[in-house]
Amino acid sequence: METSKVINKFQDLLKELNFETISKLDEKDYEKFILEFFVKINRLKFQGLEVSSTLKGIIDKVYYDFSTHFDKSPLYEERIQDIFMELTGFCPPPKFWNTPFEEYMRRKWKIL
């Protein structure tokens, strides 16, 4: 798939991380959300999405926009920081971008 289309789909997925959604999820629903979210990102990875300066720029901008809600909910802040660290690769192993999906979800998120 064309790179710009994959990046556009990625940007659309990031919108799912909005304050109204993430801050209201209980642990069980959050776990389900994380699995579904990373399944979608994993599909995009197979369509050519990879960590690049463009992708990191998009992630930084969205993170900054979302950070305006951090003072409303420490839980939202923690969840967004965890997700965005994974997407940028600034996290301890296993890393999403270079680990088989099922292994990543099992080891990192304790899902699957």
PDB file of N, CA and C in Angstrom:
ATOM      1  N   MET A   1       0.845  -1.172   0.000  1.00  0.00           N
ATOM      2  CA  MET A   1       0.000   0.000   0.000  1.00  0.00           C
ATOM      3  C   MET A   1       0.894   1.240   0.000  1.00  0.00           C
ATOM      4  N   GLU A   2       0.423   2.263  -0.623  1.00  0.00           N
ATOM      5  CA  GLU A   2       1.150   3.527  -0.711  1.00  0.00           C
ATOM      6  C   GLU A   2       1.427   4.084   0.695  1.00  0.00           C
ATOM      7  N   THR A   3       2.643   4.557   0.901  1.00  0.00           N
ATOM      8  CA  THR A   3       3.077   5.015   2.226  1.00  0.00           C
ATOM      9  C   THR A   3       2.159   6.087   2.800  1.00  0.00           C
ATOM     10  N   SER A   4       1.756   7.050   1.994  1.00  0.00           N
ATOM     11  CA  SER A   4       0.909   8.130   2.516  1.00  0.00           C
ATOM     12  C   SER A   4      -0.441   7.601   2.995  1.00  0.00           C
ATOM     13  N   LYS A   5      -0.971   6.589   2.327  1.00  0.00           N
ATOM     14  CA  LYS A   5      -2.249   6.007   2.757  1.00  0.00           C
ATOM     15  C   LYS A   5      -2.088   5.266   4.079  1.00  0.00           C
ATOM     16  N   VAL A   6      -0.977   4.575   4.234  1.00  0.00           N
ATOM     17  CA  VAL A   6      -0.714   3.855   5.481  1.00  0.00           C
ATOM     18  C   VAL A   6      -0.558   4.856   6.627  1.00  0.00           C
ATOM     19  N   ILE A   7       0.152   5.930   6.387  1.00  0.00           N
ATOM     20  CA  ILE A   7       0.342   6.951   7.422  1.00  0.00           C
ATOM     21  C   ILE A   7      -0.986   7.611   7.770  1.00  0.00           C
ATOM     22  N   ASN A   8      -1.829   7.861   6.769  1.00  0.00           N
ATOM     23  CA  ASN A   8      -3.152   8.433   7.042  1.00  0.00           C
ATOM     24  C   ASN A   8      -3.986   7.502   7.913  1.00  0.00           C
ATOM     25  N   LYS A   9      -3.917   6.208   7.635  1.00  0.00           N
ATOM     26  CA  LYS A   9      -4.647   5.238   8.459  1.00  0.00           C
ATOM     27  C   LYS A   9      -4.097   5.235   9.885  1.00  0.00           C
ATOM     28  N   PHE A  10      -2.786   5.345  10.008  1.00  0.00           N
ATOM     29  CA  PHE A  10      -2.158   5.412  11.329  1.00  0.00           C
ATOM     30  C   PHE A  10      -2.655   6.642  12.090  1.00  0.00           C
ATOM     31  N   GLN A  11      -2.701   7.782  11.426  1.00  0.00           N
ATOM     32  CA  GLN A  11      -3.188   9.003  12.068  1.00  0.00           C
ATOM     33  C   GLN A  11      -4.636   8.837  12.530  1.00  0.00           C
ATOM     34  N   ASP A  12      -5.445   8.176  11.712  1.00  0.00           N
ATOM     35  CA  ASP A  12      -6.831   7.921  12.106  1.00  0.00           C
ATOM     36  C   ASP A  12      -6.894   7.037  13.349  1.00  0.00           C
ATOM     37  N   LEU A  13      -6.023   6.041  13.421  1.00  0.00           N
ATOM     38  CA  LEU A  13      -5.995   5.161  14.593  1.00  0.00           C
ATOM     39  C   LEU A  13      -5.603   5.920  15.857  1.00  0.00           C
ATOM     40  N   LEU A  14      -4.686   6.848  15.726  1.00  0.00           N
ATOM     41  CA  LEU A  14      -4.262   7.624  16.896  1.00  0.00           C
ATOM     42  C   LEU A  14      -5.424   8.414  17.496  1.00  0.00           C
ATOM     43  N   LYS A  15      -6.384   8.780  16.668  1.00  0.00           N
ATOM     44  CA  LYS A  15      -7.556   9.520  17.164  1.00  0.00           C
ATOM     45  C   LYS A  15      -8.360   8.690  18.156  1.00  0.00           C
ATOM     46  N   GLU A  16      -8.245   7.368  18.071  1.00  0.00           N
ATOM     47  CA  GLU A  16      -8.955   6.491  19.003  1.00  0.00           C
ATOM     48  C   GLU A  16      -8.420   6.633  20.428  1.00  0.00           C
ATOM     49  N   LEU A  17      -7.261   7.236  20.583  1.00  0.00           N
ATOM     50  CA  LEU A  17      -6.636   7.389  21.897  1.00  0.00           C
ATOM     51  C   LEU A  17      -7.097   8.655  22.618  1.00  0.00           C
ATOM     52  N   ASN A  18      -8.209   9.197  22.201  1.00  0.00           N
ATOM     53  CA  ASN A  18      -8.685  10.457  22.763  1.00  0.00           C
ATOM     54  C   ASN A  18      -9.064  10.327  24.243  1.00  0.00           C
ATOM     55  N   PHE A  19      -9.093  11.453  24.906  1.00  0.00           N
ATOM     56  CA  PHE A  19      -9.358  11.507  26.342  1.00  0.00           C
ATOM     57  C   PHE A  19     -10.700  10.883  26.696  1.00  0.00           C
ATOM     58  N   GLU A  20     -11.727  11.196  25.943  1.00  0.00           N
ATOM     59  CA  GLU A  20     -13.071  10.719  26.242  1.00  0.00           C
ATOM     60  C   GLU A  20     -13.140   9.197  26.241  1.00  0.00           C
ATOM     61  N   THR A  21     -12.379   8.565  25.394  1.00  0.00           N
ATOM     62  CA  THR A  21     -12.388   7.102  25.317  1.00  0.00           C
ATOM     63  C   THR A  21     -11.480   6.484  26.371  1.00  0.00           C
ATOM     64  N   ILE A  22     -10.229   6.824  26.346  1.00  0.00           N
ATOM     65  CA  ILE A  22      -9.215   6.153  27.166  1.00  0.00           C
ATOM     66  C   ILE A  22      -9.420   6.383  28.661  1.00  0.00           C
ATOM     67  N   SER A  23      -9.796   7.567  29.051  1.00  0.00           N
ATOM     68  CA  SER A  23      -9.903   7.876  30.481  1.00  0.00           C
ATOM     69  C   SER A  23     -11.066   7.162  31.162  1.00  0.00           C
ATOM     70  N   LYS A  24     -12.029   6.690  30.389  1.00  0.00           N
ATOM     71  CA  LYS A  24     -13.221   6.075  30.983  1.00  0.00           C
ATOM     72  C   LYS A  24     -13.189   4.552  30.988  1.00  0.00           C
ATOM     73  N   LEU A  25     -12.181   3.956  30.390  1.00  0.00           N
ATOM     74  CA  LEU A  25     -12.124   2.496  30.310  1.00  0.00           C
ATOM     75  C   LEU A  25     -11.669   1.890  31.632  1.00  0.00           C
ATOM     76  N   ASP A  26     -12.380   0.845  32.072  1.00  0.00           N
ATOM     77  CA  ASP A  26     -11.878   0.104  33.224  1.00  0.00           C
ATOM     78  C   ASP A  26     -10.751  -0.808  32.739  1.00  0.00           C
ATOM     79  N   GLU A  27     -10.098  -1.506  33.654  1.00  0.00           N
ATOM     80  CA  GLU A  27      -8.924  -2.316  33.283  1.00  0.00           C
ATOM     81  C   GLU A  27      -9.247  -3.372  32.226  1.00  0.00           C
ATOM     82  N   LYS A  28     -10.362  -4.041  32.370  1.00  0.00           N
ATOM     83  CA  LYS A  28     -10.741  -5.090  31.419  1.00  0.00           C
ATOM     84  C   LYS A  28     -10.981  -4.505  30.025  1.00  0.00           C
ATOM     85  N   ASP A  29     -11.727  -3.408  29.964  1.00  0.00           N
ATOM     86  CA  ASP A  29     -12.000  -2.774  28.672  1.00  0.00           C
ATOM     87  C   ASP A  29     -10.737  -2.157  28.079  1.00  0.00           C
ATOM     88  N   TYR A  30      -9.870  -1.642  28.934  1.00  0.00           N
ATOM     89  CA  TYR A  30      -8.604  -1.082  28.452  1.00  0.00           C
ATOM     90  C   TYR A  30      -7.744  -2.178  27.824  1.00  0.00           C
ATOM     91  N   GLU A  31      -7.688  -3.328  28.464  1.00  0.00           N
ATOM     92  CA  GLU A  31      -6.925  -4.454  27.921  1.00  0.00           C
ATOM     93  C   GLU A  31      -7.468  -4.852  26.547  1.00  0.00           C
ATOM     94  N   LYS A  32      -8.782  -4.912  26.424  1.00  0.00           N
ATOM     95  CA  LYS A  32      -9.414  -5.237  25.134  1.00  0.00           C
ATOM     96  C   LYS A  32      -9.082  -4.158  24.097  1.00  0.00           C
ATOM     97  N   PHE A  33      -9.165  -2.908  24.515  1.00  0.00           N
ATOM     98  CA  PHE A  33      -8.856  -1.797  23.619  1.00  0.00           C
ATOM     99  C   PHE A  33      -7.420  -1.884  23.116  1.00  0.00           C
ATOM    100  N   ILE A  34      -6.480  -2.140  24.047  1.00  0.00           N
ATOM    101  CA  ILE A  34      -5.058  -2.231  23.683  1.00  0.00           C
ATOM    102  C   ILE A  34      -4.839  -3.333  22.658  1.00  0.00           C
ATOM    103  N   LEU A  35      -5.435  -4.475  22.877  1.00  0.00           N
ATOM    104  CA  LEU A  35      -5.286  -5.579  21.932  1.00  0.00           C
ATOM    105  C   LEU A  35      -5.804  -5.170  20.558  1.00  0.00           C
ATOM    106  N   GLU A  36      -7.009  -4.626  20.496  1.00  0.00           N
ATOM    107  CA  GLU A  36      -7.591  -4.211  19.215  1.00  0.00           C
ATOM    108  C   GLU A  36      -6.748  -3.118  18.552  1.00  0.00           C
ATOM    109  N   PHE A  37      -6.271  -2.171  19.343  1.00  0.00           N
ATOM    110  CA  PHE A  37      -5.465  -1.074  18.809  1.00  0.00           C
ATOM    111  C   PHE A  37      -4.179  -1.608  18.184  1.00  0.00           C
ATOM    112  N   PHE A  38      -3.467  -2.459  18.905  1.00  0.00           N
ATOM    113  CA  PHE A  38      -2.206  -2.970  18.379  1.00  0.00           C
ATOM    114  C   PHE A  38      -2.408  -3.980  17.248  1.00  0.00           C
ATOM    115  N   VAL A  39      -3.540  -4.659  17.207  1.00  0.00           N
ATOM    116  CA  VAL A  39      -3.855  -5.510  16.047  1.00  0.00           C
ATOM    117  C   VAL A  39      -3.939  -4.629  14.802  1.00  0.00           C
ATOM    118  N   LYS A  40      -4.608  -3.496  14.919  1.00  0.00           N
ATOM    119  CA  LYS A  40      -4.739  -2.573  13.781  1.00  0.00           C
ATOM    120  C   LYS A  40      -3.378  -2.002  13.374  1.00  0.00           C
ATOM    121  N   ILE A  41      -2.573  -1.616  14.358  1.00  0.00           N
ATOM    122  CA  ILE A  41      -1.240  -1.089  14.053  1.00  0.00           C
ATOM    123  C   ILE A  41      -0.387  -2.176  13.404  1.00  0.00           C
ATOM    124  N   ASN A  42      -0.514  -3.388  13.885  1.00  0.00           N
ATOM    125  CA  ASN A  42       0.243  -4.505  13.317  1.00  0.00           C
ATOM    126  C   ASN A  42      -0.127  -4.729  11.850  1.00  0.00           C
ATOM    127  N   ARG A  43      -1.403  -4.594  11.525  1.00  0.00           N
ATOM    128  CA  ARG A  43      -1.826  -4.709  10.114  1.00  0.00           C
ATOM    129  C   ARG A  43      -1.143  -3.635   9.268  1.00  0.00           C
ATOM    130  N   LEU A  44      -1.090  -2.425   9.814  1.00  0.00           N
ATOM    131  CA  LEU A  44      -0.429  -1.341   9.082  1.00  0.00           C
ATOM    132  C   LEU A  44       1.065  -1.600   8.945  1.00  0.00           C
ATOM    133  N   LYS A  45       1.647  -2.221   9.947  1.00  0.00           N
ATOM    134  CA  LYS A  45       3.072  -2.569   9.875  1.00  0.00           C
ATOM    135  C   LYS A  45       3.317  -3.493   8.683  1.00  0.00           C
ATOM    136  N   PHE A  46       2.416  -4.442   8.471  1.00  0.00           N
ATOM    137  CA  PHE A  46       2.560  -5.352   7.332  1.00  0.00           C
ATOM    138  C   PHE A  46       2.263  -4.669   6.000  1.00  0.00           C
ATOM    139  N   GLN A  47       1.618  -3.510   6.066  1.00  0.00           N
ATOM    140  CA  GLN A  47       1.354  -2.736   4.851  1.00  0.00           C
ATOM    141  C   GLN A  47       2.448  -1.703   4.601  1.00  0.00           C
ATOM    142  N   GLY A  48       3.479  -1.710   5.443  1.00  0.00           N
ATOM    143  CA  GLY A  48       4.622  -0.832   5.201  1.00  0.00           C
ATOM    144  C   GLY A  48       4.880   0.226   6.249  1.00  0.00           C
ATOM    145  N   LEU A  49       4.049   0.308   7.279  1.00  0.00           N
ATOM    146  CA  LEU A  49       4.281   1.297   8.330  1.00  0.00           C
ATOM    147  C   LEU A  49       5.516   0.913   9.128  1.00  0.00           C
ATOM    148  N   GLU A  50       6.397   1.879   9.329  1.00  0.00           N
ATOM    149  CA  GLU A  50       7.598   1.638  10.119  1.00  0.00           C
ATOM    150  C   GLU A  50       7.984   2.915  10.843  1.00  0.00           C
ATOM    151  N   VAL A  51       8.792   2.750  11.874  1.00  0.00           N
ATOM    152  CA  VAL A  51       9.255   3.918  12.620  1.00  0.00           C
ATOM    153  C   VAL A  51      10.152   4.736  11.696  1.00  0.00           C
ATOM    154  N   SER A  52       9.805   5.987  11.536  1.00  0.00           N
ATOM    155  CA  SER A  52      10.586   6.902  10.696  1.00  0.00           C
ATOM    156  C   SER A  52      10.492   8.286  11.324  1.00  0.00           C
ATOM    157  N   SER A  53      11.252   9.217  10.799  1.00  0.00           N
ATOM    158  CA  SER A  53      11.179  10.578  11.334  1.00  0.00           C
ATOM    159  C   SER A  53       9.788  11.168  11.095  1.00  0.00           C
ATOM    160  N   THR A  54       9.162  10.818   9.981  1.00  0.00           N
ATOM    161  CA  THR A  54       7.802  11.289   9.693  1.00  0.00           C
ATOM    162  C   THR A  54       6.829  10.748  10.727  1.00  0.00           C
ATOM    163  N   LEU A  55       6.918   9.457  10.975  1.00  0.00           N
ATOM    164  CA  LEU A  55       6.018   8.827  11.940  1.00  0.00           C
ATOM    165  C   LEU A  55       6.239   9.393  13.340  1.00  0.00           C
ATOM    166  N   LYS A  56       7.489   9.554  13.735  1.00  0.00           N
ATOM    167  CA  LYS A  56       7.782  10.115  15.057  1.00  0.00           C
ATOM    168  C   LYS A  56       7.276  11.553  15.169  1.00  0.00           C
ATOM    169  N   GLY A  57       7.348  12.309  14.090  1.00  0.00           N
ATOM    170  CA  GLY A  57       6.817  13.673  14.093  1.00  0.00           C
ATOM    171  C   GLY A  57       5.316  13.688  14.308  1.00  0.00           C
ATOM    172  N   ILE A  58       4.618  12.775  13.661  1.00  0.00           N
ATOM    173  CA  ILE A  58       3.170  12.656  13.836  1.00  0.00           C
ATOM    174  C   ILE A  58       2.857  12.276  15.280  1.00  0.00           C
ATOM    175  N   ILE A  59       3.573  11.288  15.785  1.00  0.00           N
ATOM    176  CA  ILE A  59       3.355  10.828  17.159  1.00  0.00           C
ATOM    177  C   ILE A  59       3.617  11.962  18.146  1.00  0.00           C
ATOM    178  N   ASP A  60       4.691  12.715  17.954  1.00  0.00           N
ATOM    179  CA  ASP A  60       5.018  13.835  18.847  1.00  0.00           C
ATOM    180  C   ASP A  60       3.913  14.886  18.857  1.00  0.00           C
ATOM    181  N   LYS A  61       3.393  15.212  17.674  1.00  0.00           N
ATOM    182  CA  LYS A  61       2.339  16.225  17.590  1.00  0.00           C
ATOM    183  C   LYS A  61       1.071  15.757  18.291  1.00  0.00           C
ATOM    184  N   VAL A  62       0.669  14.524  18.022  1.00  0.00           N
ATOM    185  CA  VAL A  62      -0.547  13.993  18.643  1.00  0.00           C
ATOM    186  C   VAL A  62      -0.358  13.890  20.158  1.00  0.00           C
ATOM    187  N   TYR A  63       0.808  13.439  20.575  1.00  0.00           N
ATOM    188  CA  TYR A  63       1.096  13.347  22.010  1.00  0.00           C
ATOM    189  C   TYR A  63       0.966  14.725  22.659  1.00  0.00           C
ATOM    190  N   TYR A  64       1.530  15.733  22.034  1.00  0.00           N
ATOM    191  CA  TYR A  64       1.441  17.093  22.566  1.00  0.00           C
ATOM    192  C   TYR A  64      -0.021  17.531  22.675  1.00  0.00           C
ATOM    193  N   ASP A  65      -0.802  17.267  21.633  1.00  0.00           N
ATOM    194  CA  ASP A  65      -2.221  17.633  21.655  1.00  0.00           C
ATOM    195  C   ASP A  65      -2.954  16.920  22.795  1.00  0.00           C
ATOM    196  N   PHE A  66      -2.682  15.638  22.966  1.00  0.00           N
ATOM    197  CA  PHE A  66      -3.336  14.860  24.018  1.00  0.00           C
ATOM    198  C   PHE A  66      -2.863  15.276  25.410  1.00  0.00           C
ATOM    199  N   SER A  67      -1.648  15.789  25.512  1.00  0.00           N
ATOM    200  CA  SER A  67      -1.089  16.129  26.826  1.00  0.00           C
ATOM    201  C   SER A  67      -1.859  17.252  27.515  1.00  0.00           C
ATOM    202  N   THR A  68      -2.654  17.991  26.775  1.00  0.00           N
ATOM    203  CA  THR A  68      -3.459  19.047  27.395  1.00  0.00           C
ATOM    204  C   THR A  68      -4.492  18.473  28.362  1.00  0.00           C
ATOM    205  N   HIS A  69      -4.761  17.177  28.265  1.00  0.00           N
ATOM    206  CA  HIS A  69      -5.734  16.525  29.149  1.00  0.00           C
ATOM    207  C   HIS A  69      -5.088  15.827  30.345  1.00  0.00           C
ATOM    208  N   PHE A  70      -3.782  15.817  30.405  1.00  0.00           N
ATOM    209  CA  PHE A  70      -3.102  15.060  31.460  1.00  0.00           C
ATOM    210  C   PHE A  70      -3.473  15.539  32.861  1.00  0.00           C
ATOM    211  N   ASP A  71      -3.692  16.841  33.022  1.00  0.00           N
ATOM    212  CA  ASP A  71      -4.038  17.344  34.354  1.00  0.00           C
ATOM    213  C   ASP A  71      -5.434  16.915  34.794  1.00  0.00           C
ATOM    214  N   LYS A  72      -6.254  16.459  33.866  1.00  0.00           N
ATOM    215  CA  LYS A  72      -7.608  16.000  34.193  1.00  0.00           C
ATOM    216  C   LYS A  72      -7.628  14.569  34.707  1.00  0.00           C
ATOM    217  N   SER A  73      -6.632  13.777  34.297  1.00  0.00           N
ATOM    218  CA  SER A  73      -6.650  12.358  34.663  1.00  0.00           C
ATOM    219  C   SER A  73      -5.242  11.765  34.633  1.00  0.00           C
ATOM    220  N   PRO A  74      -4.683  11.469  35.792  1.00  0.00           N
ATOM    221  CA  PRO A  74      -3.373  10.808  35.823  1.00  0.00           C
ATOM    222  C   PRO A  74      -3.404   9.440  35.127  1.00  0.00           C
ATOM    223  N   LEU A  75      -4.537   8.766  35.181  1.00  0.00           N
ATOM    224  CA  LEU A  75      -4.664   7.469  34.518  1.00  0.00           C
ATOM    225  C   LEU A  75      -4.544   7.631  33.002  1.00  0.00           C
ATOM    226  N   TYR A  76      -5.198   8.643  32.456  1.00  0.00           N
ATOM    227  CA  TYR A  76      -5.097   8.915  31.020  1.00  0.00           C
ATOM    228  C   TYR A  76      -3.647   9.214  30.653  1.00  0.00           C
ATOM    229  N   GLU A  77      -2.995  10.044  31.452  1.00  0.00           N
ATOM    230  CA  GLU A  77      -1.594  10.382  31.193  1.00  0.00           C
ATOM    231  C   GLU A  77      -0.728   9.127  31.168  1.00  0.00           C
ATOM    232  N   GLU A  78      -0.890   8.275  32.152  1.00  0.00           N
ATOM    233  CA  GLU A  78      -0.101   7.044  32.226  1.00  0.00           C
ATOM    234  C   GLU A  78      -0.344   6.143  31.014  1.00  0.00           C
ATOM    235  N   ARG A  79      -1.598   5.989  30.651  1.00  0.00           N
ATOM    236  CA  ARG A  79      -1.930   5.123  29.516  1.00  0.00           C
ATOM    237  C   ARG A  79      -1.370   5.672  28.209  1.00  0.00           C
ATOM    238  N   ILE A  80      -1.533   6.956  27.985  1.00  0.00           N
ATOM    239  CA  ILE A  80      -1.026   7.570  26.750  1.00  0.00           C
ATOM    240  C   ILE A  80       0.497   7.479  26.703  1.00  0.00           C
ATOM    241  N   GLN A  81       1.153   7.744  27.812  1.00  0.00           N
ATOM    242  CA  GLN A  81       2.612   7.643  27.830  1.00  0.00           C
ATOM    243  C   GLN A  81       3.066   6.225  27.513  1.00  0.00           C
ATOM    244  N   ASP A  82       2.403   5.240  28.093  1.00  0.00           N
ATOM    245  CA  ASP A  82       2.764   3.845  27.815  1.00  0.00           C
ATOM    246  C   ASP A  82       2.610   3.512  26.334  1.00  0.00           C
ATOM    247  N   ILE A  83       1.480   3.874  25.767  1.00  0.00           N
ATOM    248  CA  ILE A  83       1.207   3.554  24.359  1.00  0.00           C
ATOM    249  C   ILE A  83       2.190   4.270  23.439  1.00  0.00           C
ATOM    250  N   PHE A  84       2.406   5.552  23.676  1.00  0.00           N
ATOM    251  CA  PHE A  84       3.263   6.323  22.780  1.00  0.00           C
ATOM    252  C   PHE A  84       4.727   5.917  22.906  1.00  0.00           C
ATOM    253  N   MET A  85       5.153   5.515  24.086  1.00  0.00           N
ATOM    254  CA  MET A  85       6.524   5.008  24.229  1.00  0.00           C
ATOM    255  C   MET A  85       6.699   3.741  23.399  1.00  0.00           C
ATOM    256  N   GLU A  86       5.682   2.917  23.374  1.00  0.00           N
ATOM    257  CA  GLU A  86       5.740   1.696  22.570  1.00  0.00           C
ATOM    258  C   GLU A  86       5.796   2.030  21.082  1.00  0.00           C
ATOM    259  N   LEU A  87       4.991   2.988  20.658  1.00  0.00           N
ATOM    260  CA  LEU A  87       4.943   3.335  19.235  1.00  0.00           C
ATOM    261  C   LEU A  87       6.237   3.970  18.743  1.00  0.00           C
ATOM    262  N   THR A  88       6.913   4.709  19.608  1.00  0.00           N
ATOM    263  CA  THR A  88       8.163   5.350  19.193  1.00  0.00           C
ATOM    264  C   THR A  88       9.375   4.461  19.409  1.00  0.00           C
ATOM    265  N   GLY A  89       9.207   3.389  20.175  1.00  0.00           N
ATOM    266  CA  GLY A  89      10.323   2.490  20.446  1.00  0.00           C
ATOM    267  C   GLY A  89      11.184   2.921  21.614  1.00  0.00           C
ATOM    268  N   PHE A  90      10.770   3.979  22.338  1.00  0.00           N
ATOM    269  CA  PHE A  90      11.501   4.432  23.525  1.00  0.00           C
ATOM    270  C   PHE A  90      10.983   3.688  24.747  1.00  0.00           C
ATOM    271  N   CYS A  91      11.261   2.395  24.783  1.00  0.00           N
ATOM    272  CA  CYS A  91      10.747   1.538  25.842  1.00  0.00           C
ATOM    273  C   CYS A  91      11.672   0.339  25.992  1.00  0.00           C
ATOM    274  N   PRO A  92      11.559  -0.348  27.114  1.00  0.00           N
ATOM    275  CA  PRO A  92      12.355  -1.571  27.259  1.00  0.00           C
ATOM    276  C   PRO A  92      11.815  -2.670  26.349  1.00  0.00           C
ATOM    277  N   PRO A  93      12.646  -3.646  26.009  1.00  0.00           N
ATOM    278  CA  PRO A  93      12.186  -4.748  25.164  1.00  0.00           C
ATOM    279  C   PRO A  93      11.096  -5.561  25.870  1.00  0.00           C
ATOM    280  N   PRO A  94      10.288  -6.243  25.129  1.00  0.00           N
ATOM    281  CA  PRO A  94      10.301  -6.357  23.672  1.00  0.00           C
ATOM    282  C   PRO A  94       9.704  -5.110  23.024  1.00  0.00           C
ATOM    283  N   LYS A  95      10.174  -4.812  21.857  1.00  0.00           N
ATOM    284  CA  LYS A  95       9.698  -3.641  21.125  1.00  0.00           C
ATOM    285  C   LYS A  95       8.712  -4.079  20.043  1.00  0.00           C
ATOM    286  N   PHE A  96       7.648  -3.301  19.898  1.00  0.00           N
ATOM    287  CA  PHE A  96       6.584  -3.622  18.951  1.00  0.00           C
ATOM    288  C   PHE A  96       7.110  -3.802  17.532  1.00  0.00           C
ATOM    289  N   TRP A  97       7.995  -2.941  17.104  1.00  0.00           N
ATOM    290  CA  TRP A  97       8.392  -2.895  15.702  1.00  0.00           C
ATOM    291  C   TRP A  97       9.281  -4.051  15.265  1.00  0.00           C
ATOM    292  N   ASN A  98       9.908  -4.742  16.195  1.00  0.00           N
ATOM    293  CA  ASN A  98      10.806  -5.825  15.770  1.00  0.00           C
ATOM    294  C   ASN A  98      10.604  -7.128  16.544  1.00  0.00           C
ATOM    295  N   THR A  99       9.404  -7.309  17.088  1.00  0.00           N
ATOM    296  CA  THR A  99       9.069  -8.534  17.813  1.00  0.00           C
ATOM    297  C   THR A  99       7.811  -9.126  17.194  1.00  0.00           C
ATOM    298  N   PRO A 100       7.763 -10.443  17.004  1.00  0.00           N
ATOM    299  CA  PRO A 100       6.521 -11.049  16.503  1.00  0.00           C
ATOM    300  C   PRO A 100       5.333 -10.618  17.377  1.00  0.00           C
ATOM    301  N   PHE A 101       4.226 -10.327  16.727  1.00  0.00           N
ATOM    302  CA  PHE A 101       3.084  -9.699  17.389  1.00  0.00           C
ATOM    303  C   PHE A 101       2.602 -10.449  18.631  1.00  0.00           C
ATOM    304  N   GLU A 102       2.355 -11.731  18.505  1.00  0.00           N
ATOM    305  CA  GLU A 102       1.824 -12.483  19.648  1.00  0.00           C
ATOM    306  C   GLU A 102       2.801 -12.487  20.817  1.00  0.00           C
ATOM    307  N   GLU A 103       4.068 -12.618  20.515  1.00  0.00           N
ATOM    308  CA  GLU A 103       5.083 -12.578  21.569  1.00  0.00           C
ATOM    309  C   GLU A 103       5.110 -11.203  22.236  1.00  0.00           C
ATOM    310  N   TYR A 104       5.050 -10.156  21.415  1.00  0.00           N
ATOM    311  CA  TYR A 104       5.044  -8.790  21.942  1.00  0.00           C
ATOM    312  C   TYR A 104       3.859  -8.573  22.887  1.00  0.00           C
ATOM    313  N   MET A 105       2.664  -8.937  22.443  1.00  0.00           N
ATOM    314  CA  MET A 105       1.472  -8.714  23.257  1.00  0.00           C
ATOM    315  C   MET A 105       1.522  -9.541  24.543  1.00  0.00           C
ATOM    316  N   ARG A 106       2.015 -10.721  24.452  1.00  0.00           N
ATOM    317  CA  ARG A 106       2.092 -11.601  25.623  1.00  0.00           C
ATOM    318  C   ARG A 106       3.120 -11.069  26.633  1.00  0.00           C
ATOM    319  N   ARG A 107       4.292 -10.700  26.140  1.00  0.00           N
ATOM    320  CA  ARG A 107       5.364 -10.275  27.044  1.00  0.00           C
ATOM    321  C   ARG A 107       5.186  -8.846  27.549  1.00  0.00           C
ATOM    322  N   LYS A 108       4.749  -7.951  26.683  1.00  0.00           N
ATOM    323  CA  LYS A 108       4.673  -6.531  27.061  1.00  0.00           C
ATOM    324  C   LYS A 108       3.365  -6.195  27.780  1.00  0.00           C
ATOM    325  N   TRP A 109       2.258  -6.664  27.237  1.00  0.00           N
ATOM    326  CA  TRP A 109       0.951  -6.288  27.764  1.00  0.00           C
ATOM    327  C   TRP A 109       0.276  -7.412  28.551  1.00  0.00           C
ATOM    328  N   LYS A 110       0.903  -8.584  28.561  1.00  0.00           N
ATOM    329  CA  LYS A 110       0.345  -9.758  29.258  1.00  0.00           C
ATOM    330  C   LYS A 110      -1.013 -10.151  28.675  1.00  0.00           C
ATOM    331  N   ILE A 111      -1.134  -9.976  27.353  1.00  0.00           N
ATOM    332  CA  ILE A 111      -2.358 -10.319  26.628  1.00  0.00           C
ATOM    333  C   ILE A 111      -1.999 -11.365  25.586  1.00  0.00           C
ATOM    334  N   LEU A 112      -2.861 -12.317  25.366  1.00  0.00           N
ATOM    335  CA  LEU A 112      -2.752 -13.412  24.382  1.00  0.00           C
ATOM    336  C   LEU A 112      -2.147 -14.621  24.965  1.00  0.00           C
TER     337      LEU A 112
END
